[in-house]
Every structure is written in structure tokens, then in C-alpha cells.
XYZ file of C-alpha atoms in Angstrom:
304
model
C -184.024 -181.276 199.634
C -183.218 -179.090 196.402
C -181.893 -175.449 197.069
C -184.268 -172.921 196.009
C -181.726 -171.245 193.885
C -181.228 -174.390 191.718
C -185.071 -174.169 190.569
C -185.047 -170.952 189.287
C -183.419 -171.139 186.347
C -186.052 -174.281 185.850
C -188.891 -171.978 186.472
C -187.525 -169.567 183.921
C -187.398 -171.721 181.487
C -191.381 -172.066 182.316
C -191.542 -168.290 182.404
C -192.446 -168.456 186.038
C -190.755 -166.193 188.600
C -188.332 -167.370 191.185
C -189.152 -169.555 194.105
C -189.560 -168.092 197.431
C -190.180 -171.023 199.708
C -190.764 -174.672 199.841
C -193.174 -176.915 202.186
C -192.714 -180.742 202.420
C -195.697 -182.644 201.601
C -196.666 -186.522 201.917
C -195.705 -188.122 198.743
C -195.818 -191.947 199.208
C -192.464 -193.112 197.414
C -191.837 -189.565 196.019
C -190.436 -186.638 197.770
C -193.195 -183.956 197.284
C -192.774 -179.998 197.783
C -195.100 -177.139 197.743
C -192.831 -174.499 195.920
C -194.399 -170.778 196.615
C -193.319 -168.295 193.956
C -192.761 -164.776 194.025
C -195.643 -163.583 192.436
C -197.870 -165.742 194.780
C -198.551 -168.553 192.251
C -197.899 -172.342 193.407
C -196.285 -175.119 191.639
C -195.165 -178.715 193.231
C -192.040 -180.410 193.068
C -192.098 -184.260 192.934
C -188.758 -185.781 192.859
C -188.238 -189.651 192.091
C -185.347 -191.157 193.355
C -186.501 -195.040 192.770
C -187.096 -196.468 189.467
C -190.013 -197.634 190.595
C -191.653 -194.163 190.244
C -191.125 -192.697 187.066
C -192.536 -189.036 186.528
C -193.477 -190.169 182.679
C -195.670 -192.753 184.112
C -197.389 -190.543 186.179
C -197.923 -187.802 183.453
C -199.459 -190.196 181.150
C -201.593 -191.553 183.585
C -203.097 -188.352 184.519
C -203.500 -187.328 181.025
C -205.613 -190.646 180.428
C -208.421 -188.788 182.614
C -208.674 -185.695 180.547
C -212.131 -186.997 179.430
C -213.694 -187.286 182.628
C -213.066 -183.578 183.905
C -211.854 -185.195 187.426
C -209.323 -182.494 188.796
C -205.857 -183.795 188.526
C -202.516 -182.611 188.302
C -201.164 -180.772 185.058
C -197.444 -181.599 184.333
C -195.754 -178.627 183.383
C -192.308 -180.037 183.260
C -190.643 -183.741 183.373
C -186.905 -184.175 183.514
C -185.344 -187.678 183.668
C -182.003 -186.900 182.503
C -180.546 -186.042 185.866
C -178.780 -182.729 184.040
C -180.876 -180.015 185.522
C -180.881 -181.808 188.868
C -179.270 -184.653 190.144
C -182.534 -186.837 190.522
C -185.286 -187.275 188.129
C -188.244 -184.754 189.060
C -191.311 -183.243 187.618
C -192.916 -179.946 188.222
C -196.539 -179.605 188.003
C -199.740 -177.471 188.740
C -201.234 -177.274 192.061
C -204.437 -178.648 193.263
C -206.336 -176.775 195.946
C -207.805 -178.914 198.732
C -206.560 -180.773 201.915
C -205.812 -184.851 201.600
C -208.847 -186.315 202.834
C -207.128 -188.323 205.506
C -206.010 -185.087 207.173
C -210.016 -184.417 207.575
C -210.241 -187.586 209.713
C -211.551 -185.256 212.603
C -214.581 -183.948 210.529
C -217.757 -185.175 211.619
C -218.749 -186.097 208.280
C -215.201 -187.824 207.226
C -216.937 -191.173 206.745
C -219.123 -189.895 204.097
C -216.051 -189.507 201.750
C -215.551 -193.101 201.248
C -218.819 -193.496 199.339
C -217.334 -190.863 197.123
C -214.283 -192.846 196.560
C -216.533 -195.758 195.451
C -218.152 -193.355 192.729
C -214.934 -192.248 191.713
C -213.800 -195.556 191.350
C -216.780 -196.231 189.146
C -215.823 -193.227 186.850
C -212.254 -194.175 186.579
C -213.249 -197.466 185.455
C -215.257 -196.262 182.438
C -211.527 -195.535 180.739
C -211.302 -198.365 178.679
C -207.642 -199.414 177.519
C -206.419 -201.723 174.973
C -203.922 -203.647 177.126
C -203.393 -204.860 180.867
C -200.144 -203.804 182.562
C -198.054 -200.821 183.616
C -198.073 -197.582 182.061
C -197.115 -196.096 179.919
C -197.233 -199.211 177.683
C -199.434 -201.919 179.078
C -198.416 -205.109 177.424
C -200.602 -207.941 178.296
C -203.563 -208.789 175.941
C -205.272 -210.799 178.194
C -206.165 -210.372 181.988
C -205.009 -214.021 182.487
C -201.504 -213.247 181.021
C -201.232 -210.017 183.138
C -202.342 -211.292 186.493
C -200.098 -214.873 186.038
C -197.178 -212.597 185.271
C -197.886 -210.293 188.526
C -198.343 -213.167 190.716
C -195.559 -215.109 189.737
C -193.355 -211.923 190.500
C -195.239 -211.268 193.723
C -194.887 -214.623 195.327
C -191.178 -214.639 194.155
C -190.340 -211.519 195.899
C -192.692 -212.657 198.856
C -190.142 -215.675 199.514
C -187.029 -213.252 198.708
C -188.060 -210.781 201.377
C -187.953 -213.962 203.789
C -191.769 -214.999 203.861
C -192.428 -218.444 205.133
C -192.087 -220.918 202.535
C -194.941 -223.242 203.751
C -197.376 -220.162 204.021
C -196.140 -219.019 200.669
C -197.068 -222.708 199.041
C -200.745 -222.314 200.603
C -201.176 -219.127 199.495
C -199.974 -220.247 195.912
C -202.407 -223.184 196.109
C -205.269 -221.064 196.654
C -204.295 -218.771 193.861
C -204.033 -221.771 191.532
C -207.370 -223.284 193.115
C -209.278 -220.136 192.164
C -207.778 -218.539 189.384
C -209.657 -219.981 186.519
C -213.083 -219.036 188.388
C -212.001 -215.330 188.772
C -209.533 -213.897 186.115
C -210.573 -215.282 182.843
C -214.113 -213.356 183.087
C -212.531 -210.021 182.931
C -211.833 -209.164 178.919
C -211.696 -205.305 179.212
C -208.903 -203.470 180.675
C -209.638 -200.095 182.457
C -207.965 -197.319 184.008
C -206.700 -198.477 187.848
C -205.330 -195.868 189.997
C -204.238 -198.682 192.396
C -203.953 -196.506 195.029
C -207.100 -194.846 195.816
C -207.332 -193.947 199.342
C -208.039 -190.707 201.494
C -204.371 -189.875 201.183
C -204.352 -189.332 197.431
C -207.924 -187.810 197.486
C -207.810 -184.028 197.969
C -211.358 -182.522 199.722
C -212.982 -179.019 200.385
C -215.587 -178.488 203.002
C -218.810 -177.486 201.237
C -221.067 -176.583 204.114
C -221.366 -179.510 206.528
C -219.727 -181.886 203.768
C -216.507 -182.833 202.312
C -216.583 -182.924 198.858
C -213.387 -184.591 196.341
C -211.743 -181.497 194.495
C -208.838 -183.447 193.215
C -206.803 -187.064 192.763
C -203.266 -187.403 192.941
C -200.416 -189.797 193.034
C -200.408 -191.699 189.991
C -197.473 -193.749 190.704
C -199.099 -197.215 190.803
C -201.554 -196.349 188.035
C -201.930 -199.055 185.364
C -204.399 -200.962 183.200
C -206.061 -203.907 185.017
C -209.514 -205.445 185.854
C -211.748 -203.036 187.507
C -212.449 -205.498 190.291
C -208.789 -205.825 190.927
C -208.463 -202.149 191.384
C -211.690 -201.740 193.397
C -210.183 -205.008 195.685
C -207.067 -202.501 196.072
C -209.122 -199.599 197.202
C -211.357 -201.532 199.696
C -208.215 -203.411 201.032
C -206.154 -200.065 201.381
C -209.026 -198.112 203.054
C -210.331 -200.579 205.413
C -206.628 -200.746 206.917
C -206.838 -196.709 206.788
C -210.482 -196.288 208.103
C -211.959 -199.957 209.532
C -215.520 -200.335 208.266
C -215.239 -198.167 205.586
C -215.605 -200.846 202.675
C -219.517 -201.030 202.913
C -219.528 -197.377 202.043
C -216.962 -197.828 199.392
C -219.043 -200.655 197.677
C -222.421 -198.570 197.943
C -220.778 -195.816 196.200
C -219.243 -197.964 193.510
C -222.398 -199.977 192.496
C -222.928 -203.116 190.674
C -219.625 -205.015 190.152
C -219.169 -206.205 186.640
C -217.923 -209.750 187.500
C -219.898 -212.993 187.667
C -218.415 -213.786 191.052
C -217.629 -210.395 192.589
C -216.949 -211.847 196.038
C -214.849 -214.432 194.885
C -213.212 -212.082 193.071
C -212.552 -209.365 195.598
C -210.964 -212.028 197.637
C -208.442 -213.339 195.056
C -207.428 -210.105 194.210
C -207.178 -209.064 197.790
C -204.821 -211.976 198.641
C -202.650 -211.001 195.930
C -202.648 -207.382 197.092
C -201.578 -208.206 200.548
C -198.710 -210.160 199.207
C -197.641 -207.612 196.735
C -197.731 -205.024 199.653
C -195.993 -206.962 202.193
C -193.073 -207.730 199.862
C -193.264 -204.060 199.121
C -192.967 -202.849 202.851
C -190.018 -205.184 203.278
C -188.527 -203.926 200.375
C -188.655 -200.209 201.586
C -188.028 -201.164 205.143
C -191.335 -200.276 206.628
C -191.517 -204.029 207.899
C -188.401 -204.118 209.388
C -187.546 -208.021 209.244
C -189.719 -211.138 208.189
C -190.816 -212.326 211.721
C -192.262 -208.652 212.385
C -196.081 -209.244 212.947
C -198.233 -207.161 210.922
C -201.713 -207.217 209.808
C -200.882 -207.930 206.521
C -199.077 -211.236 207.357
C -201.904 -212.049 209.828
C -204.774 -211.663 207.203
C -202.647 -213.872 204.702
C -202.195 -216.038 207.515
C -205.922 -216.327 207.985
C -206.631 -216.773 204.089
C -204.067 -219.840 203.853
C -206.121 -221.410 206.725
C -208.873 -222.102 204.236
C -207.074 -224.513 202.410
């Protein structure tokens, strides 16, 4: 936690009043705090302690969405020097609304998943010149990007203790289906890569919940639209089983000659990545710890 008095010189640089209080917010891999200022205004402090969560990447991703008019965080200051504070941080504007996940008891909560599908469709209208991570995607072809991602994913899957026999079966499925799925995508698009109710802000409009903002661009990248859609469906199904039909209805036609095969292919890859990442951060304590991720991957492997 940062001391409020340490923020005051930084706020003064931005011609903002001193901090009055701070409130922790959910932030995924980042530490996030709501900072109330003495004039009643609010800013958000995002602390990045891991190299994987770079504030400049978040800011770059958010700026790409300006043409769409989607309410996103405005970055007021980014400092990765560790000179002002002993960690990398960003100060951003505050977006009103509640995280959709906090409205799960709302009678029309399930309707938000159709809106999530529609939002994914809008994000995918932003075309980008190459595939890969921000701020500088470097793969000219989807085949190169997915191959590099999978090589790293399977290597880390093994590194964190996954069963070698399971890994081999999953790799065989990857190779079996690669040519039927991956080369069909020639255009990279904006991919949030973490689109779910925890990263959507909503407001109540009568009896409805409406999206009021999109946050957390730490995973954002340039990828195939169907790959990002698979990630959205995968995460949302985990958080709200049965939500995929509403997401897909909101999204509409999938730009791929074999959409179901593509969704299955990329979902498998997302599960491999998610498993090693959760092992990396300690959310899955040991290789032998049972989880819905490893159960689903075993079910996929049984198809070989």
C-alpha cells in the first residue's frame, strides 16, 4: 500500500489537490486503489509489481479504442522509473459504475452477456497491422503468432508440472487442427483477451443493466477475432455457466470458415495458458491439484 502523503507531490504535478483517502479495488494482477481527492474528484492508482503488467501497454491499448467511443480509462500519468514511488504505477481517470460481477444478484444480470458479445464484436472492428502483444505486435502472420504462443504455452505447462503424457496428447491435437484453423485468419484485430463481468462496468437503467465502461487492458493484444472470442466465452462460462449462448448471440456471425472448430482449438490453447499462469501466481498450489481447467484439458485429450 502507498502512503497518501507520497501521492501528493505527484498529484500536484498534475495540478490536482491532495489525496484524502484510498480504497482498494479488484485489479487482477495489479493493485488498484480508488483515490478520493480533497475537492471531491476521484482518480485511480494502478500499481504494477510484475513485468507482465506494464502500464504503458495498458495505456496503448486503451488509446486504440478512442474511435469506438467506448468509455475507457484515461491515463493521466505513467511512471515506470520507480523514482517517484518504489514501483511502476499509473494514475488514471475514474469511470463510474459497478463491476458487472458485483451485480450478479440483479434479476437481469444474465442479459449482460449478450451485451458482452456485442462489445467484443465492436472491439474486433479495430484492425491492426500485425499479431502479438502491445505496444508493438511483431508477427506478420497469425500462423507465426499462434505457433510462438503455443510453443511457449506448452513449455511452461510442462515447467509448472503438467503431466507429460497429457501435454503430448494436447500438442498432437494442436498440430492436427492447426492448418484447418489458424491460417484462415489473415487480419489482426484488437483483442481485450480478458473480457468478462469483472472487467465490465455497468449502471442500472430502469430494470436493465447497461455497460458503462471497459477496464483492465493488461492482457490486450492483436490477435484473431475468433481467438479472442474463444477467450471471452471460456472465461465467462467459468464465471457464469451457460452464458456462452448469449455471448455468441450478441456477437453474431463469426468470421471463420470453421467457427466451431476454431473456438474449440483456441479454447484448448487458452486453458493451457491459464493453467500455467495460475500455477505461476500460486492460485493452483501444486501440479496434482484438481481444477476444472485440468479436467477440461483431460477431456479434450481423450479425443485423440
